[in-house]
CSV table of C-alpha atoms in Angstrom, one decimal:
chain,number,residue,atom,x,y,z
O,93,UNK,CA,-13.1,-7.1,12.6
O,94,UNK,CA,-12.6,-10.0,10.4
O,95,UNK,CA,-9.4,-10.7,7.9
O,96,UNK,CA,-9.3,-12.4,4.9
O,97,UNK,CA,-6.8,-13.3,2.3
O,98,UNK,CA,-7.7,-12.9,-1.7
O,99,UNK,CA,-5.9,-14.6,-4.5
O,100,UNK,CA,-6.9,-13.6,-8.0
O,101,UNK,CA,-5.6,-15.3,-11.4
O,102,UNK,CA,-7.6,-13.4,-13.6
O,103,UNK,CA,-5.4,-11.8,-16.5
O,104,UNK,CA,-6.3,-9.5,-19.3
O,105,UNK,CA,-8.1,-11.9,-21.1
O,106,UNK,CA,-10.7,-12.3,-18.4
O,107,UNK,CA,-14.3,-10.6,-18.5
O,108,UNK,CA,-14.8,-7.8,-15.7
O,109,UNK,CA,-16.6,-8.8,-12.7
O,110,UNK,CA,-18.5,-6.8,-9.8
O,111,UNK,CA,-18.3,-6.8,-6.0
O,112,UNK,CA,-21.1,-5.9,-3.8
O,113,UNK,CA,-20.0,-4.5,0.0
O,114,UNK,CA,-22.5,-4.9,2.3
O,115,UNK,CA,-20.5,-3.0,5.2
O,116,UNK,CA,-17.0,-1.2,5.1
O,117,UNK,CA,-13.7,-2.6,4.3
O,118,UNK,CA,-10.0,-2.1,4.1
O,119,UNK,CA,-8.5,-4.0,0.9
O,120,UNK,CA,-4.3,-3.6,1.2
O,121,UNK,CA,-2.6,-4.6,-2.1
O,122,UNK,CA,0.5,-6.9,-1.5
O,123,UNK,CA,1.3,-7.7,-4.8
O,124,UNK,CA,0.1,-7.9,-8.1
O,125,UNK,CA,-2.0,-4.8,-10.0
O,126,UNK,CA,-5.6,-4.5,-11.3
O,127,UNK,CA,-8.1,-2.0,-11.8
O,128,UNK,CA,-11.6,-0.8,-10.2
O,129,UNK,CA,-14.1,1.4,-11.4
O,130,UNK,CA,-16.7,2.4,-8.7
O,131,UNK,CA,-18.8,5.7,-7.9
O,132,UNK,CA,-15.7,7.6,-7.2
O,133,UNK,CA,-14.1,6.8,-10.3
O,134,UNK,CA,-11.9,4.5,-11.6
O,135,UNK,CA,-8.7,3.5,-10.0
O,136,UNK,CA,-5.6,1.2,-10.7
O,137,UNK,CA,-4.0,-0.3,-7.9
O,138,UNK,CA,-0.8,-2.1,-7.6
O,139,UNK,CA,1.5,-3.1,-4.4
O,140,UNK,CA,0.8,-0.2,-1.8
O,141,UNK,CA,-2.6,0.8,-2.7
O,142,UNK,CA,-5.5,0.3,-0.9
O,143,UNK,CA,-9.2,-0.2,-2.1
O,144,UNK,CA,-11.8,0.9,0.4
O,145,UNK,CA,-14.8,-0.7,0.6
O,146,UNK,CA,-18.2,1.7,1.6
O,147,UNK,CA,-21.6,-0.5,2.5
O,148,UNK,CA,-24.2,-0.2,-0.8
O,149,UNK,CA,-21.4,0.0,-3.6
O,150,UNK,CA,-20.3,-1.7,-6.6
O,151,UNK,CA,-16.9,-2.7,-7.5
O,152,UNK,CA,-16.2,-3.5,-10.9
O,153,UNK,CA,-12.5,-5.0,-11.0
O,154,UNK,CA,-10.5,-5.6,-14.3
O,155,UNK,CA,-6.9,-7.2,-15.1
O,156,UNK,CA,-6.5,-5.5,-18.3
O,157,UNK,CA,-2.4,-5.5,-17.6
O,158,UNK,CA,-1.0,-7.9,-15.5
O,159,UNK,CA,-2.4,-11.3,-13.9
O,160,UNK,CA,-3.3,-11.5,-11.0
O,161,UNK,CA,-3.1,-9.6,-7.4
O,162,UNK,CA,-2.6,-10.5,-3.9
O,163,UNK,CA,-4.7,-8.3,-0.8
O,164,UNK,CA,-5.2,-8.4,2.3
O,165,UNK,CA,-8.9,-7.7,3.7
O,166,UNK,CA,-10.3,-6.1,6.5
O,167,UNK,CA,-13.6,-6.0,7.4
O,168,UNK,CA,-15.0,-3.9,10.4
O,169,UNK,CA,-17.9,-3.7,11.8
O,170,UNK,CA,-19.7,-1.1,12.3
O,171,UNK,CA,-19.5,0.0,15.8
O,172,UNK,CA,-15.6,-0.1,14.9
O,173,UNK,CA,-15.9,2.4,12.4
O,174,UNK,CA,-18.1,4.3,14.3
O,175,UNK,CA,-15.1,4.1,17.3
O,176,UNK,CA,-12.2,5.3,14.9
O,177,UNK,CA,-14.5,8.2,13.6
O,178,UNK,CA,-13.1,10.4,10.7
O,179,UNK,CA,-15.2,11.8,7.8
O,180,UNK,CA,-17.6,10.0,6.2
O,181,UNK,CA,-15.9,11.2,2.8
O,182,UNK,CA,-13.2,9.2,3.8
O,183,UNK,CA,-14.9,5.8,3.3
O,184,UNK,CA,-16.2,7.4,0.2
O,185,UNK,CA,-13.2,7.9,-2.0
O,186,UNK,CA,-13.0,4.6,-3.8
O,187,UNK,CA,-9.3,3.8,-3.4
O,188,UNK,CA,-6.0,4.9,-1.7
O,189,UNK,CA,-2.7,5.6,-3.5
O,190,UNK,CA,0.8,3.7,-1.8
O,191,UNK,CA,0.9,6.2,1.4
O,192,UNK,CA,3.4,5.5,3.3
O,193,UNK,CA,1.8,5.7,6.5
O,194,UNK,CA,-0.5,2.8,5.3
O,195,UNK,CA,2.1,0.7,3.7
O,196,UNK,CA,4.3,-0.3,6.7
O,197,UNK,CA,1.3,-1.4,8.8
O,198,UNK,CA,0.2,-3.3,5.5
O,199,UNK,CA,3.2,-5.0,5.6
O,200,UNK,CA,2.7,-6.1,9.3
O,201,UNK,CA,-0.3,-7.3,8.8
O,202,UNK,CA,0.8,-9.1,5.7
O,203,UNK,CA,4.3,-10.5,7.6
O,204,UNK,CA,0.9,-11.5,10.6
O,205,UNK,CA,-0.8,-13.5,7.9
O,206,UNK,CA,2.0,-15.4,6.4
O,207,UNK,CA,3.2,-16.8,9.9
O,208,UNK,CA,-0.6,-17.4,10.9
O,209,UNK,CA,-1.1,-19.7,7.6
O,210,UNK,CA,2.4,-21.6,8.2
O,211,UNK,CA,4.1,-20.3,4.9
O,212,UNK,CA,5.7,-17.5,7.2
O,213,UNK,CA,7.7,-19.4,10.0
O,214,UNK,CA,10.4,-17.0,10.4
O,215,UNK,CA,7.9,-14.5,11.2
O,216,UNK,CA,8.0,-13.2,14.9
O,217,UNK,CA,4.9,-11.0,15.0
O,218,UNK,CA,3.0,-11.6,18.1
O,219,UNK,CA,0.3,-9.1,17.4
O,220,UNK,CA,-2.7,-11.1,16.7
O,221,UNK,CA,-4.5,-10.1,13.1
O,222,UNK,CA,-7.1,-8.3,14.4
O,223,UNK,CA,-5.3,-6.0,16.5
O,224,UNK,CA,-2.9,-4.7,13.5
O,225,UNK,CA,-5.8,-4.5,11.4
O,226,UNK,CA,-7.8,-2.3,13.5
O,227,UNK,CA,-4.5,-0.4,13.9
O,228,UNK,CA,-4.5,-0.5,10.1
O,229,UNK,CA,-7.4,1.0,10.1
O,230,UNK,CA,-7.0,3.6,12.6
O,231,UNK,CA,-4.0,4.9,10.3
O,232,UNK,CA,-6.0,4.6,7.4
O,233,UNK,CA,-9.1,7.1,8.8
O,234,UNK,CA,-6.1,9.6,10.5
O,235,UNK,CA,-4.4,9.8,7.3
O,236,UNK,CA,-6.9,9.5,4.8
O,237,UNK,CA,-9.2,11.8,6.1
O,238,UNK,CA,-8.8,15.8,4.4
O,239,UNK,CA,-6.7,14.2,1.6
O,240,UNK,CA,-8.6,14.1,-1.9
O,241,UNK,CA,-7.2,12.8,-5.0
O,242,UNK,CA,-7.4,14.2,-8.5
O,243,UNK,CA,-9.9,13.3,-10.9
O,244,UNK,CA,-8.1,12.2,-14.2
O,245,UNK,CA,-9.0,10.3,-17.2
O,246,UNK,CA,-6.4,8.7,-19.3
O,247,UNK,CA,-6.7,6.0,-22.4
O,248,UNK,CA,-6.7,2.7,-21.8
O,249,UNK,CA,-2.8,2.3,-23.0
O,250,UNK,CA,-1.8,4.9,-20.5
O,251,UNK,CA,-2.7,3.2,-17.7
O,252,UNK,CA,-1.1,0.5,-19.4
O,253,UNK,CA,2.1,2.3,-19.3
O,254,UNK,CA,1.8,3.6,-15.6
O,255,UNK,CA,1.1,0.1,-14.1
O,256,UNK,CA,3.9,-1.5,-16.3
O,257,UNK,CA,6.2,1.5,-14.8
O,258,UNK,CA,5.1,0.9,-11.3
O,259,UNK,CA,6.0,-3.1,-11.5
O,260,UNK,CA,9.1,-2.1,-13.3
O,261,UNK,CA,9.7,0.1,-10.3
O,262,UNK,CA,8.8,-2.6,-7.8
O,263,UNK,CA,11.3,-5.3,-8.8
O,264,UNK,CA,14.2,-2.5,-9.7
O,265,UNK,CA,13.5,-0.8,-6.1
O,266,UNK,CA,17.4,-1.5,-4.6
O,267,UNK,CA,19.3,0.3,-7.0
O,268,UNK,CA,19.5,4.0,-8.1
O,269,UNK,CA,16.3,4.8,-10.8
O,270,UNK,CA,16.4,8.6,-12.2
O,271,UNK,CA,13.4,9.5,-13.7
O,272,UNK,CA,14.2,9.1,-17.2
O,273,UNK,CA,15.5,5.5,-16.7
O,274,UNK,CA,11.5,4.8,-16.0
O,275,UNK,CA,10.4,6.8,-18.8
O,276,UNK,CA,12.7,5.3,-21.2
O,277,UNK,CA,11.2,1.7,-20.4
O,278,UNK,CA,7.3,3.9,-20.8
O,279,UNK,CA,8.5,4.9,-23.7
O,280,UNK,CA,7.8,8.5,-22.8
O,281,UNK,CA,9.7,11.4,-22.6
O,282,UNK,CA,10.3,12.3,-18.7
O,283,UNK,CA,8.1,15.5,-18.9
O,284,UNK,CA,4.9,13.4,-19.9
O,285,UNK,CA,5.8,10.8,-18.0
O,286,UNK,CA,5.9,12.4,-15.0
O,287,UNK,CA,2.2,13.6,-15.7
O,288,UNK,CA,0.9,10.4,-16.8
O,289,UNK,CA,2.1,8.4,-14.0
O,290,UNK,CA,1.0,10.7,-11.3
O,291,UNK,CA,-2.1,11.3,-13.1
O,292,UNK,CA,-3.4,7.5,-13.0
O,293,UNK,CA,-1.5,6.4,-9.7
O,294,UNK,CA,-2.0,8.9,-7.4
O,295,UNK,CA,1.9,9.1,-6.4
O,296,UNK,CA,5.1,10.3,-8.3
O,297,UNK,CA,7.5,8.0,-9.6
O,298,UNK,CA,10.1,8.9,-7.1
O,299,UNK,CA,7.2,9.0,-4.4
O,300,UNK,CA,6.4,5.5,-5.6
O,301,UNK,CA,10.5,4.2,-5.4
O,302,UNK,CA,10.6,5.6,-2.4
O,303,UNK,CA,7.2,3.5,-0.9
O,304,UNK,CA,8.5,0.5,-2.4
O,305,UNK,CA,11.8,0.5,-0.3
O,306,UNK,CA,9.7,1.6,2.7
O,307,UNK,CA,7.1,-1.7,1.8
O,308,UNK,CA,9.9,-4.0,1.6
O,309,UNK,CA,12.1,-2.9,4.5
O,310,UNK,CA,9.1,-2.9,6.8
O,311,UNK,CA,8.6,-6.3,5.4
O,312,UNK,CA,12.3,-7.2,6.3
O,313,UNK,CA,12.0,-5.4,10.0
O,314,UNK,CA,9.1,-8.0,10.7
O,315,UNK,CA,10.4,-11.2,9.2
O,316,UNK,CA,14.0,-11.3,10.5
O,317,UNK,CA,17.1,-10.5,12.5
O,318,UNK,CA,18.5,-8.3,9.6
O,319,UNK,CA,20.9,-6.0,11.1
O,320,UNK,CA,18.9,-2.1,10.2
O,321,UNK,CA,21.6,-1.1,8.6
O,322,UNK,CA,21.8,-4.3,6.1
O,323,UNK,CA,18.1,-3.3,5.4
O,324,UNK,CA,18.7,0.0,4.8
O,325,UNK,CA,21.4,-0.6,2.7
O,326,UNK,CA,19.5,-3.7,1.1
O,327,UNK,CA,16.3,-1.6,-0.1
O,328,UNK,CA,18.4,0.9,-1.6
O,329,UNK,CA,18.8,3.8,1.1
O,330,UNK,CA,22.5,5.5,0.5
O,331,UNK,CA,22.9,6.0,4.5
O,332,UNK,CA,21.7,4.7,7.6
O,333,UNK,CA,20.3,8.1,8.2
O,334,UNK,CA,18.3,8.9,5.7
O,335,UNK,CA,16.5,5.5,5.8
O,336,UNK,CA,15.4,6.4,10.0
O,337,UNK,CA,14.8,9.6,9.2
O,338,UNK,CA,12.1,8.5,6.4
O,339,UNK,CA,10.9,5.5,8.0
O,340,UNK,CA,10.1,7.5,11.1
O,341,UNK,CA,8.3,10.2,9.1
O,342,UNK,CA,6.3,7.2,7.0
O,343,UNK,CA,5.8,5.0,10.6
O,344,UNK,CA,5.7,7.5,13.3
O,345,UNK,CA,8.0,5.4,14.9
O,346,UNK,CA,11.6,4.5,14.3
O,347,UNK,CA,12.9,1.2,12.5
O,348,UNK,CA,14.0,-0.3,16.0
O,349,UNK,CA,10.5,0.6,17.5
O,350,UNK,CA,8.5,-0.8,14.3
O,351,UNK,CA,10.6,-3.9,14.8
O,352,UNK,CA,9.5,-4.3,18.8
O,353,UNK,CA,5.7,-3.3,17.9
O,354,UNK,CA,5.8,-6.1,15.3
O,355,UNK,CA,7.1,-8.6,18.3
O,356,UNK,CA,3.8,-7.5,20.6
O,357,UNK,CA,4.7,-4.1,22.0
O,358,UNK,CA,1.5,-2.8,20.7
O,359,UNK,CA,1.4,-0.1,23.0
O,360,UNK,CA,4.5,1.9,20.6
O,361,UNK,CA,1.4,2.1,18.3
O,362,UNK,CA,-1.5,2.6,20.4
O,363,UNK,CA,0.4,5.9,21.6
O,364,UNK,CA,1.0,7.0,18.2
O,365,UNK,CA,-2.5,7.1,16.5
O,366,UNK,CA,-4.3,7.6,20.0
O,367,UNK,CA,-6.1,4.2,20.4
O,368,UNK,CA,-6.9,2.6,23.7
């Protein structure tokens, strides 16, 4: 397996361009939005999604919203994908929405790569890139795998609207947002926003609030000494409860535990998805 950082600074104004994969790959969103049209459909991504690369196809990506994204890639080889089995339709579906169980290994990976390029210092991961990606991966085919996503097909301006509500979400996730606060700034009543947003992300609103605040506090477990209750407080959770009790059913492993694996006890995570 190989990892790479992308940067992209293409905005709305930019022509479409296409990617070719010549073997299978895991893309995780970390910031940022843009869209991809491929054999499964077309998809728009923002920070939680995953686009998943199948040897053979195309990949058309477009900024028609926002500018810019930020992923990180993984690349296996072969005889990797072959080890972490799953169905084949699983590599075939084009793109993931935020799933928890993706996201907080994302973010590990993500907290890896920062420290390994020298902008993250105050990281203290000592799980090498390769090993959380192919424990990335591992999640991705156990969770992926018997899950199939809607087919929809909205206008142009309504995927506008979802995306624009998703980074609204994203940068409001530590306080309270009811579902008509993010309708009112869609413009939509909550009914049909509701429908819309689900329709072209793949995830409620609340589902998405909810992901966010997982995203960043997995992010905060990794990069500091934050007290878990500060986090849980700090992403938006009421109680101290309620954010284990989530975070467990997202990680498969409680806050303190997720905190340890991201220091080099990989064997909390080996156990958990059944790798050796």
């Amino acid at each position: 397996m190989t990892v790479s950082r992308f940067r992209c600074d293409a905005g709305p104004g930019a022509a479409p361009f296409a990617e070719y994969r010549t073997g299978h790959s895991l893309a995780y969103v970390h910031s940022g939005s843009f869209g991809c049209h491929c054999r499964a459909g077309f998809f728009e991504l923002v920070a939680g999604s995953v686009l998943v690369g199948h040897p053979g196809e195309e990949y058309t990506c477009t900024h028609e919203h926002v500018s810019g994204d930020e992923c990180l890639s993984f690349f296996l080889s072969e005889e990797l994908v072959e080890a972490l089995g799953g169905t084949r339709a699983a590599w075939q579906v084009g793109a993931a929405p935020p799933l928890p169980e993706l996201m907080v290994l994302g973010e590990m990976a993500q907290a890896a790569a920062d420290g390994s390029s020298g902008s993250g210092s105050d990281s203290h991961s000592d799980l090498g890139l390769d090993e959380i990606g192919q424990l990335f991966a591992g999640r991705f085919v156990e969770t992926i795998s018997g899950k199939t996503r809607k087919p929809a097909s909205p206008t142009a301006r309504d995927r506008r609207r979802a995306v624009e509500a998703a980074l609204w979400i994203d940068d409001n996730f530590g306080r309270e947002i009811e579902l008509e606060d993010a309708a009112r700034q869609a413009g939509l009543s909550p009914f049909h926003f509701l429908r819309l947003f689900s329709a072209v992300l793949g995830v409620t609103p609340h589902q998405y609030l909810l992901r966010s605040r997982l995203r960043h506090a997995a992010r905060l477990l990794t990069d500091a000494d934050i007290a878990i209750t500060d986090i849980a407080y700090d992403v938006g959770f009421g109680d101290l409860s309620n954010f284990v009790r989530t975070f467990h059913r997202a990680a498969g492993v409680s806050p303190s535990k997720f905190r340890q694996a991201s220091r080099g006890m990989r064997k909390i995570f080996q156990e958990r998805i059944g790798l050796n």
